[in-house]
Coordinates of N, CA, C and O in Angstrom, one line a residue:
M1 N -31.6 -2.9 -22.6 CA -30.4 -2.8 -21.8 C -30.0 -1.3 -21.8 O -29.9 -0.7 -22.8
T2 N -29.6 -0.9 -20.6 CA -29.2 0.5 -20.4 C -27.8 0.7 -21.0 O -27.0 -0.3 -21.1
P3 N -27.4 1.9 -21.3 CA -26.0 2.2 -21.8 C -25.0 1.7 -20.8 O -24.0 1.1 -21.2
L4 N -25.2 1.9 -19.5 CA -24.2 1.4 -18.5 C -24.1 -0.2 -18.6 O -23.0 -0.7 -18.6
A5 N -25.3 -0.8 -18.6 CA -25.3 -2.3 -18.7 C -24.6 -2.8 -20.0 O -23.8 -3.8 -19.9
R6 N -24.8 -2.1 -21.1 CA -24.1 -2.5 -22.3 C -22.6 -2.3 -22.2 O -21.8 -3.2 -22.6
T7 N -22.2 -1.2 -21.6 CA -20.8 -0.9 -21.5 C -20.1 -2.0 -20.6 O -19.1 -2.5 -20.9
L8 N -20.8 -2.3 -19.5 CA -20.2 -3.3 -18.5 C -20.2 -4.7 -19.2 O -19.3 -5.5 -19.0
A9 N -21.2 -5.0 -19.9 CA -21.3 -6.3 -20.6 C -20.2 -6.5 -21.7 O -19.7 -7.6 -21.9
A10 N -19.8 -5.4 -22.3 CA -18.8 -5.4 -23.3 C -17.4 -5.4 -22.8 O -16.4 -5.6 -23.5
H11 N -17.2 -5.1 -21.5 CA -15.9 -5.0 -20.9 C -15.4 -6.3 -20.4 O -16.2 -7.1 -19.8
C12 N -14.1 -6.6 -20.5 CA -13.5 -7.8 -20.0 C -12.8 -7.4 -18.7 O -11.8 -6.8 -18.7
F13 N -13.4 -7.8 -17.6 CA -12.8 -7.5 -16.2 C -11.8 -8.5 -15.8 O -11.9 -9.7 -16.2
H14 N -10.8 -8.1 -15.1 CA -9.7 -8.9 -14.6 C -9.5 -8.6 -13.1 O -9.8 -7.5 -12.6
P15 N -9.1 -9.6 -12.3 CA -8.9 -9.4 -10.9 C -7.7 -8.4 -10.7 O -6.8 -8.4 -11.5
V16 N -7.8 -7.7 -9.6 CA -6.7 -6.7 -9.3 C -5.5 -7.5 -8.7 O -4.4 -7.3 -9.0
I17 N -5.8 -8.6 -7.9 CA -4.8 -9.4 -7.3 C -4.8 -10.7 -8.1 O -5.9 -11.4 -8.3
P18 N -3.6 -11.2 -8.6 CA -3.6 -12.4 -9.3 C -4.2 -13.6 -8.5 O -4.0 -13.7 -7.3
P19 N -4.9 -14.5 -9.2 CA -5.5 -15.6 -8.5 C -4.6 -16.4 -7.5 O -5.0 -16.8 -6.4
A20 N -3.3 -16.5 -7.9 CA -2.4 -17.3 -7.0 C -2.1 -16.6 -5.7 O -1.8 -17.2 -4.7
L21 N -2.4 -15.3 -5.6 CA -2.2 -14.5 -4.3 C -3.5 -14.2 -3.6 O -3.4 -13.7 -2.5
Q22 N -4.6 -14.6 -4.2 CA -5.9 -14.1 -3.6 C -6.2 -14.8 -2.3 O -7.0 -14.3 -1.5
F23 N -5.7 -16.0 -2.0 CA -6.1 -16.7 -0.8 C -5.0 -17.0 0.1 O -5.1 -17.8 1.1
G24 N -3.8 -16.3 -0.1 CA -2.7 -16.5 0.8 C -2.8 -15.5 2.0 O -3.8 -14.7 2.1
T25 N -1.8 -15.5 2.8 CA -1.7 -14.6 3.9 C -1.5 -13.2 3.4 O -0.6 -13.0 2.6
G26 N -2.2 -12.2 3.9 CA -2.1 -10.8 3.5 C -1.8 -9.9 4.7 O -2.3 -10.2 5.8
L27 N -1.1 -8.9 4.4 CA -0.8 -7.9 5.5 C -1.5 -6.6 5.0 O -1.1 -6.1 3.9
I28 N -2.5 -6.1 5.7 CA -3.1 -4.8 5.4 C -2.4 -3.8 6.2 O -2.4 -3.8 7.5
V29 N -1.7 -2.9 5.5 CA -0.9 -1.9 6.2 C -1.7 -0.7 6.5 O -2.4 -0.2 5.7
D30 N -1.6 -0.3 7.8 CA -2.2 0.9 8.2 C -1.2 2.0 8.4 O -0.3 2.0 9.3
L31 N -1.2 3.0 7.5 CA -0.3 4.2 7.6 C -1.0 5.4 8.1 O -0.5 6.5 7.9
S32 N -2.2 5.3 8.7 CA -2.9 6.4 9.3 C -2.1 6.9 10.5 O -1.3 6.2 11.1
P33 N -2.3 8.2 10.9 CA -1.5 8.8 12.0 C -1.7 8.0 13.3 O -0.8 8.0 14.1
S34 N -2.8 7.3 13.5 CA -3.1 6.6 14.8 C -2.6 5.1 14.7 O -2.7 4.4 15.7
S35 N -1.9 4.7 13.7 CA -1.5 3.4 13.5 C -0.4 3.0 14.5 O 0.5 3.8 14.8
D36 N -0.5 1.8 15.0 CA 0.6 1.3 15.9 C 1.9 1.1 15.2 O 3.0 1.1 15.8
L37 N 1.9 1.1 13.9 CA 3.1 0.9 13.1 C 4.1 2.0 13.5 O 5.3 1.8 13.6
W38 N 3.6 3.2 13.7 CA 4.5 4.4 13.9 C 5.3 4.3 15.3 O 6.3 4.9 15.4
K39 N 4.8 3.4 16.2 CA 5.5 3.2 17.5 C 6.8 2.6 17.3 O 7.7 2.7 18.1
N40 N 7.0 1.8 16.2 CA 8.2 1.1 15.9 C 9.2 1.9 14.9 O 10.2 1.3 14.6
V41 N 8.8 3.0 14.5 CA 9.6 3.8 13.5 C 10.5 4.7 14.3 O 10.1 5.4 15.2
T42 N 11.8 4.6 14.0 CA 12.8 5.4 14.6 C 13.7 6.0 13.5 O 13.5 5.7 12.3
S43 N 14.8 6.7 13.8 CA 15.7 7.2 12.8 C 16.5 6.1 12.1 O 16.9 6.3 11.0
D44 N 16.6 4.9 12.8 CA 17.3 3.8 12.2 C 16.3 2.7 11.7 O 16.8 1.7 11.1
H45 N 15.0 2.9 11.8 CA 14.0 1.9 11.4 C 12.9 2.6 10.8 O 12.0 3.1 11.5
S46 N 12.8 2.7 9.5 CA 11.8 3.5 8.8 C 10.5 2.8 8.7 O 10.4 1.6 9.1
F47 N 9.5 3.5 8.3 CA 8.2 2.8 8.1 C 8.2 1.7 7.1 O 7.6 0.7 7.2
A48 N 9.1 1.9 6.1 CA 9.3 0.8 5.1 C 9.9 -0.4 5.8 O 9.6 -1.6 5.5
D49 N 10.9 -0.2 6.6 CA 11.5 -1.3 7.4 C 10.5 -2.0 8.2 O 10.5 -3.2 8.3
E50 N 9.6 -1.3 8.8 CA 8.5 -1.9 9.7 C 7.5 -2.7 8.9 O 7.1 -3.7 9.3
I51 N 7.2 -2.2 7.7 CA 6.3 -2.9 6.8 C 6.9 -4.3 6.4 O 6.3 -5.3 6.5
V52 N 8.2 -4.2 6.0 CA 8.9 -5.4 5.7 C 9.0 -6.4 6.9 O 8.8 -7.6 6.7
R53 N 9.3 -5.9 8.1 CA 9.3 -6.7 9.3 C 8.0 -7.4 9.5 O 7.9 -8.6 9.7
Q54 N 6.9 -6.6 9.5 CA 5.6 -7.2 9.7 C 5.2 -8.2 8.7 O 4.7 -9.3 9.0
A55 N 5.5 -7.9 7.4 CA 5.1 -8.9 6.3 C 5.9 -10.1 6.4 O 5.4 -11.2 6.2
T56 N 7.2 -10.0 6.7 CA 8.1 -11.2 6.9 C 7.6 -12.0 8.1 O 7.6 -13.3 8.0
A57 N 7.3 -11.4 9.1 CA 6.9 -12.1 10.4 C 5.7 -13.0 10.2 O 5.6 -14.1 10.8
I58 N 4.8 -12.6 9.3 CA 3.6 -13.5 9.0 C 3.7 -14.2 7.7 O 2.7 -14.8 7.3
S59 N 4.8 -14.1 7.0 CA 5.0 -14.7 5.7 C 3.9 -14.3 4.7 O 3.3 -15.1 4.0
A60 N 3.6 -13.0 4.7 CA 2.6 -12.4 3.9 C 2.9 -12.7 2.4 O 4.1 -12.5 2.0
E61 N 1.9 -13.1 1.6 CA 2.1 -13.3 0.2 C 1.8 -12.0 -0.5 O 2.3 -11.7 -1.6
I62 N 1.0 -11.1 0.1 CA 0.6 -9.9 -0.5 C 0.5 -8.8 0.6 O 0.1 -9.1 1.7
V63 N 1.0 -7.6 0.3 CA 0.9 -6.5 1.2 C 0.0 -5.4 0.6 O 0.1 -5.1 -0.6
I64 N -1.0 -5.0 1.4 CA -2.0 -4.1 0.8 C -2.1 -2.8 1.6 O -2.1 -2.8 2.8
G65 N -2.0 -1.7 0.9 CA -2.2 -0.4 1.5 C -3.6 0.1 1.1 O -4.1 -0.1 0.0
R66 N -4.3 0.7 2.1 CA -5.7 1.0 2.0 C -6.0 2.3 1.2 O -5.3 3.2 1.2
Y67 N -7.2 2.3 0.6 CA -7.8 3.4 -0.1 C -8.4 4.4 0.8 O -8.9 4.0 1.9
A68 N -8.3 5.7 0.5 CA -8.9 6.8 1.3 C -8.5 6.8 2.7 O -9.2 7.2 3.6
E69 N -7.2 6.5 2.9 CA -6.6 6.5 4.3 C -5.9 7.8 4.5 O -5.3 8.4 3.6
Q70 N -6.1 8.4 5.7 CA -5.3 9.6 6.1 C -3.8 9.2 6.2 O -3.5 8.2 6.9
R71 N -3.0 9.9 5.5 CA -1.5 9.6 5.5 C -0.8 10.9 5.6 O -0.6 11.6 4.7
L72 N -0.2 11.1 6.8 CA 0.6 12.3 7.0 C 1.9 12.2 6.3 O 2.6 13.3 6.2
I73 N 2.3 11.1 5.8 CA 3.6 11.0 5.2 C 3.7 11.8 3.9 O 4.8 12.2 3.5
Y74 N 2.5 12.2 3.4 CA 2.6 13.1 2.2 C 3.0 14.5 2.6 O 3.3 15.3 1.7
Q75 N 3.1 14.8 3.8 CA 3.7 16.1 4.3 C 5.2 16.1 4.3 O 5.8 17.1 4.5
D76 N 5.8 14.9 4.0 CA 7.3 14.8 4.0 C 7.7 15.4 2.6 O 7.7 14.7 1.6
K77 N 8.0 16.7 2.6 CA 8.4 17.3 1.3 C 9.7 16.8 0.7 O 9.9 17.0 -0.5
A78 N 10.5 16.2 1.4 CA 11.7 15.6 0.8 C 11.4 14.5 -0.2 O 12.1 14.3 -1.1
N79 N 10.3 13.8 0.1 CA 9.9 12.7 -0.8 C 8.7 13.0 -1.6 O 8.5 12.3 -2.6
F80 N 7.9 14.0 -1.3 CA 6.7 14.3 -2.0 C 6.7 15.8 -2.4 O 5.6 16.4 -2.4
S81 N 7.8 16.3 -2.8 CA 7.9 17.7 -3.1 C 7.0 18.2 -4.3 O 6.6 19.3 -4.4
D82 N 6.8 17.2 -5.2 CA 6.0 17.6 -6.4 C 4.5 17.4 -6.2 O 3.7 17.6 -7.1
S83 N 4.1 16.9 -5.0 CA 2.7 16.6 -4.7 C 2.0 17.8 -4.2 O 2.6 18.7 -3.5
K84 N 0.7 17.9 -4.5 CA -0.1 19.0 -3.9 C -0.2 18.7 -2.4 O -0.1 17.5 -2.0
N85 N -0.5 19.7 -1.6 CA -0.7 19.5 -0.2 C -1.9 18.7 0.1 O -3.0 19.1 -0.1
R86 N -1.7 17.4 0.5 CA -2.8 16.5 0.7 C -2.4 15.5 1.8 O -1.3 15.4 2.2
T87 N -3.5 14.9 2.3 CA -3.2 13.8 3.4 C -4.0 12.5 3.1 O -3.7 11.6 3.8
V88 N -4.8 12.5 2.1 CA -5.7 11.3 1.8 C -5.1 10.5 0.7 O -4.8 11.1 -0.4
H89 N -4.9 9.2 0.9 CA -4.3 8.3 -0.1 C -5.5 8.0 -1.0 O -6.5 7.4 -0.6
M90 N -5.3 8.2 -2.3 CA -6.4 8.1 -3.3 C -6.1 6.9 -4.2 O -6.4 6.9 -5.4
G91 N -5.6 5.8 -3.6 CA -5.4 4.6 -4.4 C -5.3 3.4 -3.5 O -5.4 3.5 -2.3
I92 N -4.9 2.3 -4.0 CA -4.6 1.1 -3.2 C -3.1 0.7 -3.6 O -2.7 0.9 -4.7
D93 N -2.4 0.2 -2.6 CA -1.1 -0.3 -2.8 C -1.1 -1.8 -2.8 O -1.7 -2.3 -1.8
L94 N -0.5 -2.4 -3.7 CA -0.4 -3.9 -3.7 C 1.0 -4.3 -4.0 O 1.6 -3.8 -5.0
A95 N 1.6 -5.2 -3.3 CA 2.9 -5.7 -3.5 C 3.0 -7.1 -3.0 O 2.5 -7.5 -1.9
S96 N 3.7 -8.0 -3.7 CA 4.0 -9.3 -3.2 C 5.2 -9.1 -2.3 O 5.9 -8.2 -2.4
L97 N 5.4 -10.1 -1.3 CA 6.5 -10.0 -0.4 C 7.8 -10.0 -1.2 O 8.7 -9.1 -0.9
P98 N 8.1 -10.8 -2.2 CA 9.3 -10.7 -2.9 C 9.6 -9.4 -3.5 O 10.7 -8.8 -3.5
L99 N 8.5 -8.8 -4.1 CA 8.7 -7.4 -4.7 C 9.0 -6.4 -3.6 O 9.9 -5.6 -3.8
L100 N 8.3 -6.5 -2.5 CA 8.5 -5.6 -1.4 C 10.0 -5.7 -0.9 O 10.6 -4.7 -0.7
L101 N 10.5 -6.9 -0.7 CA 11.8 -7.1 -0.3 C 12.8 -6.5 -1.3 O 13.8 -5.9 -0.9
F102 N 12.6 -6.7 -2.6 CA 13.4 -6.2 -3.6 C 13.5 -4.7 -3.6 O 14.5 -4.1 -3.6
L103 N 12.3 -4.1 -3.5 CA 12.2 -2.6 -3.5 C 12.9 -2.0 -2.2 O 13.6 -1.0 -2.3
H104 N 12.7 -2.7 -1.1 CA 13.3 -2.3 0.1 C 14.8 -2.4 0.0 O 15.5 -1.5 0.5
H105 N 15.4 -3.4 -0.6 CA 16.8 -3.5 -0.8 C 17.3 -2.4 -1.7 O 18.4 -1.8 -1.4
L106 N 16.6 -2.0 -2.7 CA 17.0 -0.9 -3.6 C 17.0 0.4 -2.8 O 17.9 1.3 -3.1
M107 N 16.1 0.6 -1.9 CA 16.0 1.9 -1.2 C 17.1 1.9 0.0 O 17.4 3.0 0.4
A108 N 17.6 0.8 0.4 CA 18.6 0.8 1.5 C 19.9 1.4 1.1 O 20.3 1.5 0.1

């Protein structure tokens, strides 16, 4: 057995998304510059408002942000002042609709 195979065999893996949410309706959010989402963003309706609107409209159980996506929102220095100058999202975002609604309420 190779060292990698031994390491993998010794590790206990867990799902990223809890089993109860794995087969429900999901909203994959596109925050790339060419996304249609931005057409609905105004000074009175933020991108967060639009994500909540879309997730609520389809009764999404989980909202997913994509890995390695171009995101110009990192150029917003008011919210990302401590970030290095970048545009690529280097993670995935996962939220249940109740969590998303709660966080959205806190930000309002």
